Amino acid sequence: MSEQMHPAAPHHLPFFIPGADGADTLMVVMGIFLIATVLWVGTLYWKLHSLPERMAHKSQKLQFEIVAVLGLISLFTHMHIFWVAGLLLALIDLPDFGTPMRSIADSVERIADATPSAPAAEAESVPDGGPDVPTPAKQGVHDHA
């Protein structure tokens, strides 16, 4: 058989048509493009998914932990409401109630432990009609549980 081209065949074939040797250039290029796109979209997904945690990282420890747990729940359950709740919680700055309450508790403890400078001797009468005996100031360790 002779290697003559058919008279109706074009003399120049486009690059995307595989040659006679079986090398398909377009398939190789599209395979590399597909792998790169999947990796890029996966990286974008992970960055977007961790957005609430990165935003809450600068806030209080408890708020950061709650946002992280909401992110994990949304990742494993595929329920996006948890991710939205974590994002909203990360956007809101919760007021710090712990510091003022701790300050109040410390002040009350100092007041309770303080002994009066001039002991006020309040006398309690003994039921048997005996002499009035002053009661000493209450001293000791206070247990604030």
XYZ file of C-alpha atoms in Angstrom:
145
model
C 0.000 0.000 0.000
C 1.228 3.402 -0.739
C 1.152 6.298 1.792
C -0.809 8.730 -0.290
C -3.274 11.147 1.251
C -6.840 11.030 0.199
C -7.614 13.878 -2.164
C -10.472 15.158 0.101
C -8.263 15.232 3.245
C -6.891 18.615 4.361
C -3.153 19.095 4.027
C -2.782 20.692 7.473
C -4.537 19.155 10.509
C -5.248 21.220 13.666
C -3.092 20.569 16.777
C -5.901 19.012 18.809
C -6.425 16.075 16.460
C -4.275 13.133 17.562
C -1.616 12.076 15.144
C -1.037 8.664 13.680
C 1.407 7.791 16.482
C -1.388 8.088 19.092
C -0.007 11.121 20.982
C -2.966 13.223 22.104
C -1.557 16.623 23.089
C -4.900 18.171 24.032
C -5.721 15.331 26.440
C -2.380 15.722 28.234
C -2.783 19.519 28.498
C -6.365 19.209 29.764
C -5.335 16.518 32.282
C -2.655 18.803 33.766
C -5.120 21.719 33.771
C -7.762 19.590 35.533
C -5.349 18.479 38.276
C -4.138 22.067 38.830
C -7.726 23.381 38.947
C -8.843 20.737 41.453
C -5.890 21.551 43.723
C -6.544 25.300 43.428
C -10.294 24.957 44.157
C -9.520 22.658 47.127
C -7.082 25.208 48.559
C -9.635 27.980 48.061
C -12.290 25.862 49.821
C -10.060 25.207 52.840
C -9.122 28.899 53.106
C -12.781 29.914 52.924
C -13.789 27.219 55.409
C -11.194 28.392 57.956
C -12.153 32.076 57.578
C -14.248 32.252 60.810
C -11.445 30.623 62.833
C -8.851 33.040 61.467
C -11.165 35.971 62.277
C -11.875 34.735 65.825
C -8.201 34.024 66.531
C -7.713 37.572 67.844
C -10.692 37.364 70.215
C -11.176 35.652 73.552
C -10.184 32.023 74.017
C -13.717 30.759 74.670
C -15.135 32.515 71.613
C -12.310 31.123 69.443
C -12.957 27.592 70.686
C -16.700 27.838 70.017
C -16.052 29.118 66.474
C -13.557 26.291 65.879
C -16.058 23.664 67.046
C -18.786 25.157 64.837
C -16.387 25.006 61.888
C -15.600 21.351 62.527
C -19.274 20.474 62.900
C -20.079 22.170 59.607
C -17.189 20.402 57.905
C -18.222 16.923 58.978
C -22.018 17.311 58.765
C -22.145 19.450 55.593
C -24.696 21.700 57.292
C -23.727 25.230 56.325
C -25.737 26.848 59.110
C -22.970 25.959 61.581
C -20.392 27.714 59.386
C -22.633 30.788 59.132
C -23.130 30.767 62.925
C -19.368 30.530 63.432
C -18.793 33.403 61.013
C -21.359 35.590 62.787
C -19.882 34.720 66.186
C -16.407 35.584 64.905
C -17.646 38.961 63.632
C -19.262 39.932 66.943
C -17.053 41.060 69.810
C -18.510 39.565 72.965
C -18.233 41.818 76.014
C -15.762 40.784 78.687
C -17.847 39.961 81.761
C -15.096 37.974 83.457
C -12.706 40.833 84.281
C -15.244 43.114 86.036
C -16.764 40.175 87.905
C -13.309 39.029 89.017
C -12.528 42.575 90.189
C -15.799 42.739 92.144
C -15.130 39.325 93.712
C -11.593 40.362 94.717
C -12.866 43.609 96.242
C -15.608 41.832 98.193
C -13.085 39.281 99.424
C -10.761 42.060 100.616
C -13.660 43.745 102.396
C -14.713 40.471 104.052
C -11.171 39.687 105.200
C -10.546 43.173 106.580
C -10.741 43.553 110.355
C -12.253 46.781 111.626
C -9.701 49.314 112.926
C -11.673 50.042 116.098
C -13.421 46.859 117.207
C -17.053 47.580 117.764
C -17.948 45.491 120.754
C -21.493 44.507 120.253
C -22.610 42.637 123.291
C -24.774 39.616 123.111
C -26.789 38.848 126.154
C -26.409 35.388 127.533
C -29.753 33.615 128.012
C -29.074 32.859 131.686
C -28.908 36.570 132.473
C -25.091 36.596 132.883
C -22.754 39.431 132.021
C -22.480 40.672 128.483
C -19.536 39.061 126.692
C -18.209 40.746 123.527
C -17.878 38.466 120.540
C -14.513 38.458 118.786
C -14.258 39.525 115.140
C -14.691 36.655 112.753
C -11.306 35.614 111.417
C -10.270 32.687 109.313
C -10.070 31.487 105.790
C -13.078 32.232 103.644
C -13.994 29.552 101.177
C -15.340 31.100 97.960
C -16.313 28.129 95.883
